[in-house]
């Protein structure tokens, strides 16, 4: 057989990007763009309102410094409370045994403090709480602190 007699390979089917991936997408119309802009503005205003109201609420922070367990019926915890100087707060502290069971619990009232005390304008104060325990405690921690009026 000569090269002239061999059948020719079939030609590939015509392909284009439109056939392979579909036609061009339509652009958004004027009404759709306007509606999208309104939704984005409403979401932005909502986020800004949430940020401004959450920043305006009073908050209180705490940090455990250390603890000691002098005997089987007593635990002491040292911790810091950071809040606005003129605001009163409450902190719940707890003593735990080796199985993480609560063996002592107390709520401490943290009153307003002098605004000119300390390096942070009186925002941070240090406290020591003595907890009577049911059995030997192996740790003591602050469970939570809060502003009593803000919880209402």
CSV table of C-alpha atoms in Angstrom, one decimal:
chain,number,residue,atom,x,y,z
A,1,UNK,CA,0.0,0.0,0.0
A,2,UNK,CA,1.3,3.3,-0.8
A,3,UNK,CA,1.0,6.4,1.2
A,4,UNK,CA,-1.6,7.7,-1.2
A,5,UNK,CA,-3.9,4.8,-0.6
A,6,UNK,CA,-3.9,4.9,3.2
A,7,UNK,CA,-7.1,6.4,4.7
A,8,UNK,CA,-6.6,9.8,6.2
A,9,UNK,CA,-7.1,10.3,10.0
A,10,UNK,CA,-10.4,11.8,10.8
A,11,UNK,CA,-10.3,15.6,11.4
A,12,UNK,CA,-10.9,16.6,15.0
A,13,UNK,CA,-14.3,18.1,15.7
A,14,UNK,CA,-14.3,21.8,15.8
A,15,UNK,CA,-14.1,23.0,19.4
A,16,UNK,CA,-14.2,26.4,20.8
A,17,UNK,CA,-14.2,27.8,24.3
A,18,UNK,CA,-17.9,28.5,24.1
A,19,UNK,CA,-18.6,24.8,23.2
A,20,UNK,CA,-16.4,23.5,25.9
A,21,UNK,CA,-17.2,25.8,28.8
A,22,UNK,CA,-20.5,27.4,27.9
A,23,UNK,CA,-21.3,30.9,26.6
A,24,UNK,CA,-20.4,34.2,28.2
A,25,UNK,CA,-22.1,35.1,31.4
A,26,UNK,CA,-24.6,37.9,31.4
A,27,UNK,CA,-23.5,41.1,33.3
A,28,UNK,CA,-25.6,42.1,36.3
A,29,UNK,CA,-28.4,44.5,35.4
A,30,UNK,CA,-28.9,47.9,36.9
A,31,UNK,CA,-31.6,46.7,39.3
A,32,UNK,CA,-29.5,43.8,40.5
A,33,UNK,CA,-26.5,46.0,41.1
A,34,UNK,CA,-28.6,48.5,43.1
A,35,UNK,CA,-30.1,45.7,45.2
A,36,UNK,CA,-26.6,44.2,45.9
A,37,UNK,CA,-25.4,47.7,47.0
A,38,UNK,CA,-28.4,48.1,49.4
A,39,UNK,CA,-27.7,44.7,51.0
A,40,UNK,CA,-24.0,45.5,51.4
A,41,UNK,CA,-24.7,48.9,52.9
A,42,UNK,CA,-27.3,47.4,55.3
A,43,UNK,CA,-24.8,44.7,56.4
A,44,UNK,CA,-22.1,47.3,56.9
A,45,UNK,CA,-24.3,49.5,59.0
A,46,UNK,CA,-25.3,46.4,61.1
A,47,UNK,CA,-21.7,45.5,61.7
A,48,UNK,CA,-20.8,49.1,62.7
A,49,UNK,CA,-23.8,49.2,65.1
A,50,UNK,CA,-22.8,45.9,66.7
A,51,UNK,CA,-19.1,47.1,67.2
A,52,UNK,CA,-20.2,50.4,68.7
A,53,UNK,CA,-22.6,48.9,71.2
A,54,UNK,CA,-20.2,46.1,72.2
A,55,UNK,CA,-17.4,48.5,72.8
A,56,UNK,CA,-19.7,50.7,74.9
A,57,UNK,CA,-20.6,47.9,77.4
A,58,UNK,CA,-18.4,47.7,80.5
A,59,UNK,CA,-16.1,44.7,80.7
A,60,UNK,CA,-14.0,43.1,83.3
A,61,UNK,CA,-11.0,40.9,82.9
A,62,UNK,CA,-9.1,38.7,85.3
A,63,UNK,CA,-5.8,36.8,85.5
A,64,UNK,CA,-4.7,34.1,88.0
A,65,UNK,CA,-1.4,34.9,89.6
A,66,UNK,CA,-1.0,32.0,91.9
A,67,UNK,CA,-2.4,29.7,94.6
A,68,UNK,CA,-1.4,27.8,97.7
A,69,UNK,CA,-3.0,25.1,99.8
A,70,UNK,CA,-1.7,25.4,103.3
A,71,UNK,CA,-3.7,22.5,104.6
A,72,UNK,CA,-6.5,20.1,103.7
A,73,UNK,CA,-9.2,22.6,104.5
A,74,UNK,CA,-7.9,25.8,103.1
A,75,UNK,CA,-6.8,27.2,99.7
A,76,UNK,CA,-5.6,30.7,98.9
A,77,UNK,CA,-5.7,32.3,95.4
A,78,UNK,CA,-4.0,35.5,94.2
A,79,UNK,CA,-5.4,37.1,91.1
A,80,UNK,CA,-5.7,40.4,89.2
A,81,UNK,CA,-8.9,42.2,88.2
A,82,UNK,CA,-8.9,44.7,85.4
A,83,UNK,CA,-12.0,47.0,85.1
A,84,UNK,CA,-13.0,50.7,85.0
A,85,UNK,CA,-11.9,52.2,88.3
A,86,UNK,CA,-15.3,53.5,89.3
A,87,UNK,CA,-17.1,50.2,88.6
A,88,UNK,CA,-17.9,47.4,91.1
A,89,UNK,CA,-17.5,43.8,90.0
A,90,UNK,CA,-17.9,40.3,91.3
A,91,UNK,CA,-15.5,37.4,90.9
A,92,UNK,CA,-16.2,33.7,91.5
A,93,UNK,CA,-13.2,31.7,92.6
A,94,UNK,CA,-13.0,27.9,93.1
A,95,UNK,CA,-10.7,25.3,94.5
A,96,UNK,CA,-10.3,22.0,92.8
A,97,UNK,CA,-9.2,18.6,93.9
A,98,UNK,CA,-7.0,16.1,91.9
A,99,UNK,CA,-10.1,14.9,89.9
A,100,UNK,CA,-11.1,18.5,89.0
A,101,UNK,CA,-14.1,18.4,91.4
A,102,UNK,CA,-14.9,21.7,93.1
A,103,UNK,CA,-14.1,21.5,96.8
A,104,UNK,CA,-14.4,25.2,97.6
A,105,UNK,CA,-16.3,28.1,96.1
A,106,UNK,CA,-16.6,31.8,96.9
A,107,UNK,CA,-17.9,35.0,95.2
A,108,UNK,CA,-15.8,38.1,96.0
A,109,UNK,CA,-17.2,41.6,95.7
A,110,UNK,CA,-14.6,43.9,94.0
A,111,UNK,CA,-15.6,47.4,94.7
A,112,UNK,CA,-14.6,50.6,92.9
A,113,UNK,CA,-10.9,51.6,93.3
A,114,UNK,CA,-8.9,54.8,93.2
A,115,UNK,CA,-8.4,56.1,89.7
A,116,UNK,CA,-4.9,57.3,90.4
A,117,UNK,CA,-3.5,54.1,91.8
A,118,UNK,CA,-1.1,52.0,89.7
A,119,UNK,CA,0.5,52.4,86.3
A,120,UNK,CA,-2.7,51.8,84.4
A,121,UNK,CA,-4.9,54.5,86.0
A,122,UNK,CA,-6.3,52.2,88.7
A,123,UNK,CA,-7.8,49.7,86.3
A,124,UNK,CA,-6.0,46.7,87.7
A,125,UNK,CA,-6.1,45.6,91.3
A,126,UNK,CA,-4.6,42.5,93.0
A,127,UNK,CA,-6.7,40.3,95.3
A,128,UNK,CA,-6.1,37.4,97.7
A,129,UNK,CA,-9.0,35.1,98.6
A,130,UNK,CA,-9.0,32.4,101.3
A,131,UNK,CA,-11.3,29.5,100.5
A,132,UNK,CA,-12.4,26.9,103.0
A,133,UNK,CA,-12.4,23.5,101.3
A,134,UNK,CA,-14.2,20.2,101.9
A,135,UNK,CA,-11.1,18.2,101.1
A,136,UNK,CA,-7.5,18.7,100.0
A,137,UNK,CA,-7.4,21.1,97.0
A,138,UNK,CA,-4.6,20.8,94.4
A,139,UNK,CA,-5.4,24.1,92.6
A,140,UNK,CA,-7.5,27.3,92.8
A,141,UNK,CA,-8.6,29.5,90.0
A,142,UNK,CA,-10.9,32.3,89.1
A,143,UNK,CA,-14.0,30.9,87.4
A,144,UNK,CA,-15.4,34.2,86.1
A,145,UNK,CA,-15.7,37.9,86.8
A,146,UNK,CA,-18.6,40.2,85.8
A,147,UNK,CA,-20.1,43.6,86.3
A,148,UNK,CA,-23.3,43.0,88.3
A,149,UNK,CA,-25.4,45.8,86.7
A,150,UNK,CA,-24.4,44.7,83.2
A,151,UNK,CA,-25.9,41.2,83.8
A,152,UNK,CA,-29.5,42.6,84.1
